Coordinates of C-alpha atoms in Angstrom, one line a residue:
X1 CA -30.4 23.0 27.6
X2 CA -27.1 23.9 29.4
X3 CA -23.8 22.5 28.6
X4 CA -23.6 20.9 32.2
X5 CA -26.9 19.1 31.9
X6 CA -25.7 17.7 28.9
X7 CA -22.6 16.9 30.2
X8 CA -24.3 15.1 33.0
X9 CA -26.8 13.3 30.8
X10 CA -24.1 11.9 28.5
X11 CA -22.0 10.7 31.7
X12 CA -25.0 9.0 32.7
X13 CA -25.8 7.6 29.2
X14 CA -22.1 6.2 28.7
X15 CA -21.3 4.8 32.2
X16 CA -22.5 1.5 31.0
X17 CA -20.5 -0.7 28.9
X18 CA -21.3 0.0 25.2
X19 CA -23.1 -2.4 23.0
X20 CA -23.1 -3.5 19.4
X21 CA -25.1 -1.9 16.5
X22 CA -28.1 -4.5 17.0
X23 CA -26.1 -7.3 15.6
X24 CA -27.5 -10.6 17.1
X25 CA -25.2 -13.0 15.1
X26 CA -21.9 -12.1 13.5
X27 CA -20.8 -13.8 10.2
X28 CA -17.8 -13.2 8.3
X29 CA -16.5 -14.0 4.8
X30 CA -12.9 -13.5 3.9
X31 CA -12.2 -14.0 0.5
X32 CA -8.2 -14.1 -0.7
X33 CA -8.3 -13.9 -4.6
X34 CA -5.8 -14.7 -7.0
X35 CA -2.0 -13.3 -5.7
X36 CA -0.4 -13.6 -9.3
X37 CA 3.0 -14.3 -7.5
X38 CA 4.6 -15.8 -4.8
X39 CA 5.6 -12.9 -2.9
X40 CA 2.0 -11.8 -2.7
X41 CA 0.6 -15.2 -2.2
X42 CA 2.9 -15.3 1.1
X43 CA 1.4 -11.8 2.1
X44 CA -2.2 -12.8 1.5
X45 CA -1.7 -15.9 3.3
X46 CA -0.4 -14.1 6.5
X47 CA -3.2 -11.5 6.2
X48 CA -5.9 -13.9 6.1
X49 CA -4.6 -16.4 8.9
X50 CA -4.3 -13.0 11.1
X51 CA -7.7 -12.0 10.1
X52 CA -9.4 -15.2 10.9
X53 CA -7.4 -15.8 14.1
X54 CA -8.3 -12.2 15.2
X55 CA -12.0 -12.4 14.3
X56 CA -12.4 -15.7 16.3
X57 CA -10.4 -15.2 19.2
X58 CA -10.2 -11.5 20.0
X59 CA -13.8 -10.7 18.6
X60 CA -15.3 -13.6 19.4
X61 CA -16.8 -14.9 16.2
X62 CA -17.8 -18.5 16.3
X63 CA -15.5 -20.4 14.2
X64 CA -18.2 -21.9 12.1
X65 CA -19.5 -18.5 11.1
X66 CA -16.0 -17.4 9.3
X67 CA -15.8 -18.5 6.1
X68 CA -12.5 -18.5 4.1
X69 CA -12.3 -18.9 0.5
X70 CA -8.6 -18.4 -0.9
X71 CA -6.5 -19.6 -4.0
X72 CA -5.2 -22.5 -2.3
X73 CA -8.3 -23.6 -0.9
X74 CA -9.7 -27.0 -1.7
X75 CA -12.9 -27.9 -3.7
X76 CA -15.5 -25.6 -1.8
X77 CA -13.0 -23.4 0.0
X78 CA -11.4 -22.3 -3.4
X79 CA -11.6 -18.5 -4.3
X80 CA -13.7 -18.7 -7.4
X81 CA -16.9 -17.1 -8.8
X82 CA -19.0 -20.5 -8.0
X83 CA -17.8 -20.6 -4.5
X84 CA -18.6 -17.1 -3.5
X85 CA -21.9 -16.9 -5.1
X86 CA -22.9 -20.5 -3.6
X87 CA -21.4 -19.2 -0.3
X88 CA -23.4 -15.9 -0.3
X89 CA -26.5 -17.8 -1.3
X90 CA -26.3 -20.1 1.5
X91 CA -26.0 -17.6 4.0
X92 CA -28.9 -15.3 2.9
X93 CA -31.5 -17.9 4.6
X94 CA -29.7 -18.0 7.9
X95 CA -29.6 -14.3 8.2
X96 CA -31.7 -11.9 9.8
X97 CA -32.1 -8.0 10.2
X98 CA -30.5 -7.9 13.6
X99 CA -27.2 -9.8 12.2
X100 CA -24.2 -8.6 10.7
X101 CA -22.1 -10.2 7.7
X102 CA -18.5 -8.7 7.4
X103 CA -17.0 -9.4 4.0
X104 CA -13.4 -8.7 3.4
X105 CA -11.6 -9.0 0.0
X106 CA -7.8 -9.5 0.1
X107 CA -5.8 -9.6 -3.2
X108 CA -5.7 -7.7 -6.3
X109 CA -8.5 -5.5 -8.3
X110 CA -8.4 -4.2 -11.6
X111 CA -10.3 -1.8 -13.6
X112 CA -10.7 -2.2 -17.5
X113 CA -12.2 1.4 -18.1
X114 CA -15.9 0.0 -17.8
X115 CA -15.8 -1.9 -14.7
X116 CA -13.9 -2.7 -11.4
X117 CA -13.2 -6.4 -10.7
X118 CA -12.1 -8.5 -7.8
X119 CA -9.3 -11.2 -9.2
X120 CA -10.4 -14.6 -8.5
X121 CA -9.1 -18.0 -9.3
X122 CA -10.6 -18.3 -12.9
X123 CA -13.3 -15.7 -14.1
X124 CA -13.1 -12.5 -11.9
X125 CA -16.3 -10.8 -10.3
X126 CA -17.2 -7.3 -11.0
X127 CA -18.7 -4.7 -8.5
X128 CA -21.9 -5.0 -10.1
X129 CA -21.7 -9.2 -10.0
X130 CA -20.9 -8.6 -6.2
X131 CA -24.0 -6.2 -6.0
X132 CA -26.4 -8.8 -7.8
X133 CA -25.0 -11.7 -5.3
X134 CA -25.6 -9.4 -2.2
X135 CA -29.2 -8.4 -3.1
X136 CA -31.9 -9.2 -0.8
X137 CA -29.1 -9.8 2.0
X138 CA -31.2 -9.1 5.2
X139 CA -28.3 -8.1 7.6
X140 CA -26.3 -5.3 8.0
X141 CA -23.4 -5.5 5.6
X142 CA -19.9 -4.5 6.5
X143 CA -18.2 -4.8 3.1
X144 CA -14.0 -4.2 2.8
X145 CA -12.7 -4.2 -0.5
X146 CA -8.7 -3.9 0.6
X147 CA -7.6 -4.1 -3.1
X148 CA -6.2 -1.8 -5.7
X149 CA -8.9 0.0 -8.2
X150 CA -11.7 -1.0 -5.6
X151 CA -13.4 2.7 -5.6
X152 CA -16.1 1.5 -7.7
X153 CA -17.6 -0.8 -5.2
X154 CA -18.5 1.7 -3.2
X155 CA -21.1 3.2 -5.7
X156 CA -22.5 -0.5 -6.6
X157 CA -22.8 -1.8 -3.3
X158 CA -24.0 1.3 -1.4
X159 CA -27.4 0.9 0.4
X160 CA -29.5 1.1 3.7
X161 CA -27.7 -0.9 6.6
X162 CA -24.7 -0.8 4.6
X163 CA -21.0 0.2 5.6
X164 CA -18.9 -0.1 2.3
X165 CA -15.2 0.8 2.3
X166 CA -12.7 0.9 -0.4
X167 CA -8.7 1.1 -0.2
X168 CA -8.5 3.2 -3.3
X169 CA -10.7 6.6 -4.2
X170 CA -10.1 6.0 -7.8
X171 CA -9.7 3.3 -10.3
X172 CA -6.5 4.8 -11.3
X173 CA -4.9 3.5 -8.3
X174 CA -3.9 0.1 -9.7
X175 CA -0.8 -1.0 -7.3
X176 CA -0.9 -3.3 -4.3
X177 CA -2.4 -1.7 -1.4
X178 CA -1.1 -1.5 2.4
X179 CA -4.7 -0.9 3.4
X180 CA -5.3 -4.7 4.3
X181 CA -2.3 -4.7 6.5
X182 CA -3.6 -1.8 8.8
X183 CA -7.0 -2.9 8.5
X184 CA -6.1 -6.0 10.0
X185 CA -3.7 -4.2 12.7
X186 CA -6.3 -2.2 14.0
X187 CA -8.6 -5.3 14.6
X188 CA -5.9 -7.0 16.3
X189 CA -4.5 -4.6 18.2
X190 CA -7.8 -2.8 19.3
X191 CA -6.5 -0.3 21.9
X192 CA -4.4 1.3 19.5
X193 CA -7.5 2.2 17.1
X194 CA -9.8 2.8 20.1
X195 CA -10.0 6.6 19.5
X196 CA -12.8 7.2 21.9
X197 CA -11.2 5.1 24.6
X198 CA -14.5 3.1 25.5
X199 CA -13.2 -0.3 25.5
X200 CA -14.9 -1.1 22.3
X201 CA -13.9 -0.9 18.5
X202 CA -16.3 0.4 16.1
X203 CA -16.1 0.0 12.4
X204 CA -15.4 3.7 12.1
X205 CA -12.3 3.8 14.2
X206 CA -10.9 0.8 12.3
X207 CA -11.3 2.5 8.8
X208 CA -9.6 5.7 10.3
X209 CA -7.0 3.8 12.1
X210 CA -6.3 2.1 8.9
X211 CA -6.5 5.2 6.7
X212 CA -4.2 7.4 8.8
X213 CA -1.6 4.4 9.1
X214 CA -1.5 4.3 5.2
X215 CA -1.0 8.0 4.8
X216 CA 1.8 8.0 7.6
X217 CA 3.5 5.1 5.6
X218 CA 3.9 7.4 2.7
X219 CA 4.8 10.3 4.4
X220 CA 7.5 8.5 6.3
X221 CA 8.8 7.3 2.8
X222 CA 9.0 10.7 1.7
X223 CA 6.5 10.0 -1.3
X224 CA 3.4 11.3 -2.5
X225 CA 0.4 9.7 -0.9
X226 CA -1.3 7.7 -4.0
X227 CA -3.5 5.5 -1.7
X228 CA -6.7 7.0 -0.2
X229 CA -9.2 5.0 1.3
X230 CA -13.1 5.9 1.4
X231 CA -16.1 4.8 3.0
X232 CA -20.0 5.1 2.7
X233 CA -22.7 4.3 5.2
X234 CA -25.4 6.5 4.3
X235 CA -26.3 4.9 1.1
X236 CA -25.9 8.0 -1.2
X237 CA -23.2 6.0 -3.3
X238 CA -20.6 8.5 -2.7
X239 CA -17.3 7.6 -0.8
X240 CA -15.8 10.0 1.6
X241 CA -11.8 9.9 3.0
X242 CA -12.2 9.7 6.6
X243 CA -11.4 13.5 7.4
X244 CA -13.9 14.6 4.6
X245 CA -16.5 12.1 5.9
X246 CA -16.1 13.6 9.5
X247 CA -16.2 17.2 8.4
X248 CA -19.3 17.0 6.1
X249 CA -21.3 14.7 8.1
X250 CA -23.5 12.2 6.8
X251 CA -21.2 9.3 6.3
X252 CA -19.7 7.9 9.4
X253 CA -23.1 7.5 11.3
X254 CA -23.6 3.8 10.8
X255 CA -20.0 3.2 11.3
X256 CA -19.6 4.6 14.5
X257 CA -22.2 2.9 16.0
X258 CA -21.5 -0.5 14.4
X259 CA -18.9 -2.8 16.4
X260 CA -17.4 -6.1 15.7
X261 CA -17.2 -7.6 19.2
X262 CA -20.4 -9.2 20.7
X263 CA -23.0 -7.9 23.1
X264 CA -21.9 -8.0 26.8
X265 CA -22.6 -11.2 28.5
X266 CA -25.4 -10.1 30.7
X267 CA -27.1 -8.6 27.5
X268 CA -26.9 -11.7 25.6
X269 CA -28.0 -13.8 28.5
X270 CA -31.1 -11.4 29.5
X271 CA -33.6 -10.9 26.9
X272 CA -34.8 -7.7 28.4
X273 CA -31.4 -6.3 28.8
X274 CA -30.8 -7.0 25.1
X275 CA -33.8 -5.3 24.1
X276 CA -33.0 -2.5 26.1
X277 CA -29.6 -2.5 24.4
X278 CA -30.9 -2.5 20.9
X279 CA -33.2 0.7 21.9
X280 CA -30.2 2.6 23.1
X281 CA -28.1 1.6 20.1
X282 CA -31.1 3.1 18.0
X283 CA -30.9 6.0 19.9
X284 CA -27.3 6.6 19.6
X285 CA -27.7 6.4 15.9
X286 CA -30.5 9.2 16.2
X287 CA -28.1 11.2 18.0
X288 CA -25.1 10.7 15.5
X289 CA -27.6 11.6 12.6
X290 CA -28.7 14.8 14.6
X291 CA -24.9 15.8 14.8
X292 CA -24.4 15.3 11.0
X293 CA -27.3 17.7 10.4
X294 CA -26.6 20.3 13.2
X295 CA -25.4 22.7 10.4
X296 CA -28.5 22.9 8.6
X297 CA -30.9 23.3 11.5
X298 CA -31.9 26.3 13.7
X299 CA -30.0 26.2 17.2
X300 CA -33.2 26.1 19.2
X301 CA -34.5 23.2 17.3
X302 CA -31.1 21.1 17.5
X303 CA -30.7 21.5 21.1
X304 CA -34.4 20.8 21.7
X305 CA -33.9 17.4 19.7
X306 CA -30.7 16.7 21.3
X307 CA -32.0 17.3 25.0
X308 CA -35.0 14.8 24.2
X309 CA -32.6 11.9 23.1
X310 CA -30.2 12.6 25.8
X311 CA -32.8 12.3 28.4
X312 CA -34.0 9.1 26.9
X313 CA -31.0 7.9 26.4
X314 CA -30.0 8.3 30.4
X315 CA -33.6 6.8 31.2
X316 CA -32.6 3.5 29.3
X317 CA -29.3 3.4 30.3
X318 CA -30.2 3.7 33.9
X319 CA -32.5 1.0 33.2
X320 CA -29.8 -1.5 31.9
X321 CA -27.8 -0.7 35.0
X322 CA -30.8 -1.8 37.0
X323 CA -31.2 -4.9 35.0
X324 CA -27.6 -5.9 35.1

């Protein structure tokens, strides 16, 4: 297929407003663990407040679907092991395969040579305990551990329909991280992180923005970069930095097509448009997966598959425009 035809098809495809990656309802659990000091307590309090406000006011999460557990929380809102497991257990029956569950851990992480843990009020939870608590969760999971020594969470929580992000690529990275600051900044400011300028903010864009901002902060200080965030969304349990994931393919496909804001008003109000949006998103995922396999395919086969998907995508986009 000619480059001109490909360009025309893609122009037709993306002429409509992009939609979220098959997420009907969006839920968020923010866990702000034990701070350890007054200084960190203030930082965590500010990050949590900003994140909660951004999710509700900018990204349109329903207030009742944003749950916050913190060290200053009272009773059921206290960030301890019982409340974490109880909250996750209570969410599962409400979730479907079309929903999205965002979990963000803010605070401190540790590694004892065997297991990586997230510090809570009282007994901590290690990565395997989080894995057990999240088993059989039907929704798409976006799990973001913004703490030190968080890399093992990627291997533990990796799986189908899951995007797992860790602020560090090694359990040896034990110092307080900058990642939460820039992760929340990306969500809050939106346009600055919107790399492809399509008016939407994908999980991939938030991850890459925060990762690059952390790197730049180290460079501005003139110090060696010791904090490297990683992502896994292909279920292989191997986290990669943004540049490596983009170069190698595989990781990043799901994150690029998962958005934290809701379906457009027309789509959410019209079941037919919503169904078309979901089909369109499924094709977009197939295209991203195809791009990741390009280096392993004969050129002719790749072009044939790309043409088939691009034509189908253009047709569905035209139907969406007509329905709206």
